[in-house]
């Protein structure tokens, strides 16, 4: 509800902030800082005035009134002659009202110093309005995490899902097992943790101490953000398994396809000591985070490890568990009990409920698709809706921009216009939808550097914020876009958020042109010491199928090669060979060199080292063949990807 009219409140440079009691003190200090730092209102000062919220006093009035009938997280905001008054029944409501006020405050660049009279009565659509951050693949410093929380809170998001562990890093100190973070928080170099990707040979990582975490929790609480920590189990656990290999299954280890590397990442479900270690871990985590929920993962479990483990097989026979999904469910149930002991409930990715029932207090995070969310709500689980196709902000905005694509291309409009009803979510489903969440997985972040996190998340977070806050019938994409252009991009700039700017649309003629038009495609055959993977055969690169690729059945060792032999000698200005994904420095020949067989020669001549798995050859003479030779001792991958060669005339 909004109404406006009849005058303006002039903001004095000594604007005062009155607040109703000690429980609002920190919020008043926050408002003061915000006005000083982002609105150039310099001399504002918080004033505690418990009794008289006198109409005559000019300033900002923050009133927490537990008796008020405002819905949870809702607020009432009035701008009148005596200034700005925000009233709410709970702290969250007051904080949200403050955000609305800050959005109404003129930006320093505007030169204005007033706010129009008006009235807002507002509350959110969903109780859970979340953003996720993966700090395992790419580490984010404490300062970056604080900034991330600060910025999501400005958008009235109230949950921060902190993905603290994964195959590539263990990022939370556990005092009873300090090696988990001390060793497991770093990969590469002398660490037993697979370097897999990133700054491969350099030691890379970091972790959060208990003190760090307490600081982040306190900072978030001032901003009405609850933190749901995640330890991803029983899969996605290679980092901890590299530190404690005994947690793994007793089955055979395949190190052939990975050049000596043990890639297993799933906890043995039958090993009793595993649950003791997990008890220690969750006891500490439960004491650090006030949230009722601890997320215990449950996604993408490689069940082949359980299928070949004699102990898991024996357990399944004994308890008549029919498959891996059933065993995962049993594993998760054990964790639920541990959490219960420490006063917590579980959160889990949607696969966690594939093999049977968990407690109906467990919150299910539906990520695979909308159907997974519908399924969870039908079974009566409180559900967070976040299918990758709409909510994964590590995906590209458009095809030509950076990011992942496996879940689709996720435009800001896709996020904004997400409509539950059109996905078959009925009223009874919606009753179990607690809210929505956007995710940022950080596999690519390491290579993209500064600004990438901001760019991938904004303005998609702005769209998510409205989806989470505003009822379906009141949302309109054109209206949202106009408001972004009309002021919110300026607001983001004022906060130094490096949001994504849409690239200039390509001209008709350019859009129609094939990027391959000027490339040569001479007949060639590809041979290799590494077998080809049947679904991505060498045929794909032999036929120059740009956009497609070839891959091997195993990673490369020292001496492996991939050879391109041309039927006729090729005269050209350059040949570009790329191994690995084109958008992600993974699955390449990590170390190696290229050698060339020129027309008329008997032997190959070494040309240059590969850089990030790639090399460009500028041959002075016609080329008969090129060979990429690996000198990689081990790289923790399970495949080599090879892109079609780009040959320029
Ligand atoms: C799938 S989403 C994963 C993550 C990856 C993400 C990359 C989920 C529960 N599992 O481990 O980081 O895709 O987009």
mmCIF file of N, CA, C and O and ligand atoms in Angstrom, residues 134 137 166 236 299-300 349 367 392 394-395 404 406 441 443, ligand 1:
data_model
loop_
_atom_site.group_PDB
_atom_site.id
_atom_site.type_symbol
_atom_site.label_atom_id
_atom_site.label_comp_id
_atom_site.label_asym_id
_atom_site.label_seq_id
_atom_site.Cartn_x
_atom_site.Cartn_y
_atom_site.Cartn_z
ATOM 1 N N UNK A 134 29.163 -20.145 -2.882
ATOM 2 C CA UNK A 134 30.097 -21.272 -2.822
ATOM 3 C C UNK A 134 31.494 -20.704 -2.562
ATOM 4 O O UNK A 134 32.067 -20.057 -3.438
ATOM 5 N N UNK A 137 35.032 -23.760 -4.014
ATOM 6 C CA UNK A 137 35.758 -23.820 -5.293
ATOM 7 C C UNK A 137 36.660 -22.603 -5.424
ATOM 8 O O UNK A 137 37.844 -22.712 -5.728
ATOM 9 N N UNK A 166 33.380 -28.619 -0.054
ATOM 10 C CA UNK A 166 33.110 -29.312 -1.312
ATOM 11 C C UNK A 166 34.350 -30.126 -1.664
ATOM 12 O O UNK A 166 35.297 -30.191 -0.872
ATOM 13 N N UNK A 236 30.531 -34.966 -2.742
ATOM 14 C CA UNK A 236 31.228 -33.675 -2.770
ATOM 15 C C UNK A 236 32.205 -33.545 -1.606
ATOM 16 O O UNK A 236 32.372 -32.462 -1.056
ATOM 17 N N UNK A 299 23.542 -33.768 -2.551
ATOM 18 C CA UNK A 299 23.453 -33.762 -4.011
ATOM 19 C C UNK A 299 24.535 -34.638 -4.644
ATOM 20 O O UNK A 299 25.586 -34.877 -4.055
ATOM 21 N N UNK A 300 24.242 -35.093 -5.841
ATOM 22 C CA UNK A 300 25.212 -35.707 -6.746
ATOM 23 C C UNK A 300 26.119 -36.749 -6.078
ATOM 24 O O UNK A 300 27.340 -36.665 -6.156
ATOM 25 N N UNK A 349 19.738 -30.939 -0.305
ATOM 26 C CA UNK A 349 19.405 -30.839 -1.730
ATOM 27 C C UNK A 349 18.371 -31.911 -2.078
ATOM 28 O O UNK A 349 18.255 -32.937 -1.384
ATOM 29 N N UNK A 367 16.791 -27.989 -6.593
ATOM 30 C CA UNK A 367 17.717 -27.319 -7.533
ATOM 31 C C UNK A 367 17.697 -27.917 -8.923
ATOM 32 O O UNK A 367 17.973 -27.253 -9.907
ATOM 33 N N UNK A 392 20.315 -20.137 -10.888
ATOM 34 C CA UNK A 392 21.773 -20.299 -10.792
ATOM 35 C C UNK A 392 22.464 -19.142 -11.491
ATOM 36 O O UNK A 392 22.496 -19.049 -12.717
ATOM 37 N N UNK A 394 25.516 -18.549 -11.618
ATOM 38 C CA UNK A 394 26.804 -18.838 -12.261
ATOM 39 C C UNK A 394 26.581 -19.159 -13.749
ATOM 40 O O UNK A 394 27.539 -19.315 -14.501
ATOM 41 N N UNK A 395 25.315 -19.215 -14.176
ATOM 42 C CA UNK A 395 25.019 -19.405 -15.600
ATOM 43 C C UNK A 395 25.213 -18.073 -16.333
ATOM 44 O O UNK A 395 25.198 -17.009 -15.723
ATOM 45 N N UNK A 404 28.599 -20.314 -16.881
ATOM 46 C CA UNK A 404 28.299 -21.708 -17.189
ATOM 47 C C UNK A 404 27.030 -21.759 -18.031
ATOM 48 O O UNK A 404 26.279 -20.788 -18.106
ATOM 49 N N UNK A 406 25.331 -25.209 -18.293
ATOM 50 C CA UNK A 406 24.713 -26.536 -18.200
ATOM 51 C C UNK A 406 23.248 -26.482 -17.770
ATOM 52 O O UNK A 406 22.461 -27.327 -18.186
ATOM 53 N N UNK A 441 27.656 -20.585 -7.698
ATOM 54 C CA UNK A 441 28.699 -21.606 -7.610
ATOM 55 C C UNK A 441 29.953 -21.021 -8.202
ATOM 56 O O UNK A 441 29.895 -20.285 -9.205
ATOM 57 N N UNK A 443 33.036 -22.223 -9.536
ATOM 58 C CA UNK A 443 34.069 -22.875 -10.355
ATOM 59 C C UNK A 443 34.785 -21.892 -11.286
ATOM 60 O O UNK A 443 35.981 -22.018 -11.526
HETATM 61 C C1 LIG B 1 25.733 -28.513 -9.571
HETATM 62 S S1 LIG B 1 23.775 -27.528 -7.595
HETATM 63 C C2 LIG B 1 26.130 -28.643 -8.257
HETATM 64 C C3 LIG B 1 27.312 -27.874 -7.803
HETATM 65 C C4 LIG B 1 28.008 -27.180 -8.936
HETATM 66 C C5 LIG B 1 26.988 -26.509 -9.832
HETATM 67 C C6 LIG B 1 27.624 -25.712 -10.933
HETATM 68 C C7 LIG B 1 24.277 -28.655 -6.802
HETATM 69 C C8 LIG B 1 23.508 -28.993 -5.634
HETATM 70 N N1 LIG B 1 25.398 -29.256 -7.260
HETATM 71 O O1 LIG B 1 28.200 -28.724 -7.126
HETATM 72 O O2 LIG B 1 28.858 -26.232 -8.403
HETATM 73 O O3 LIG B 1 26.194 -27.517 -10.383
HETATM 74 O O4 LIG B 1 26.712 -24.902 -11.631
#
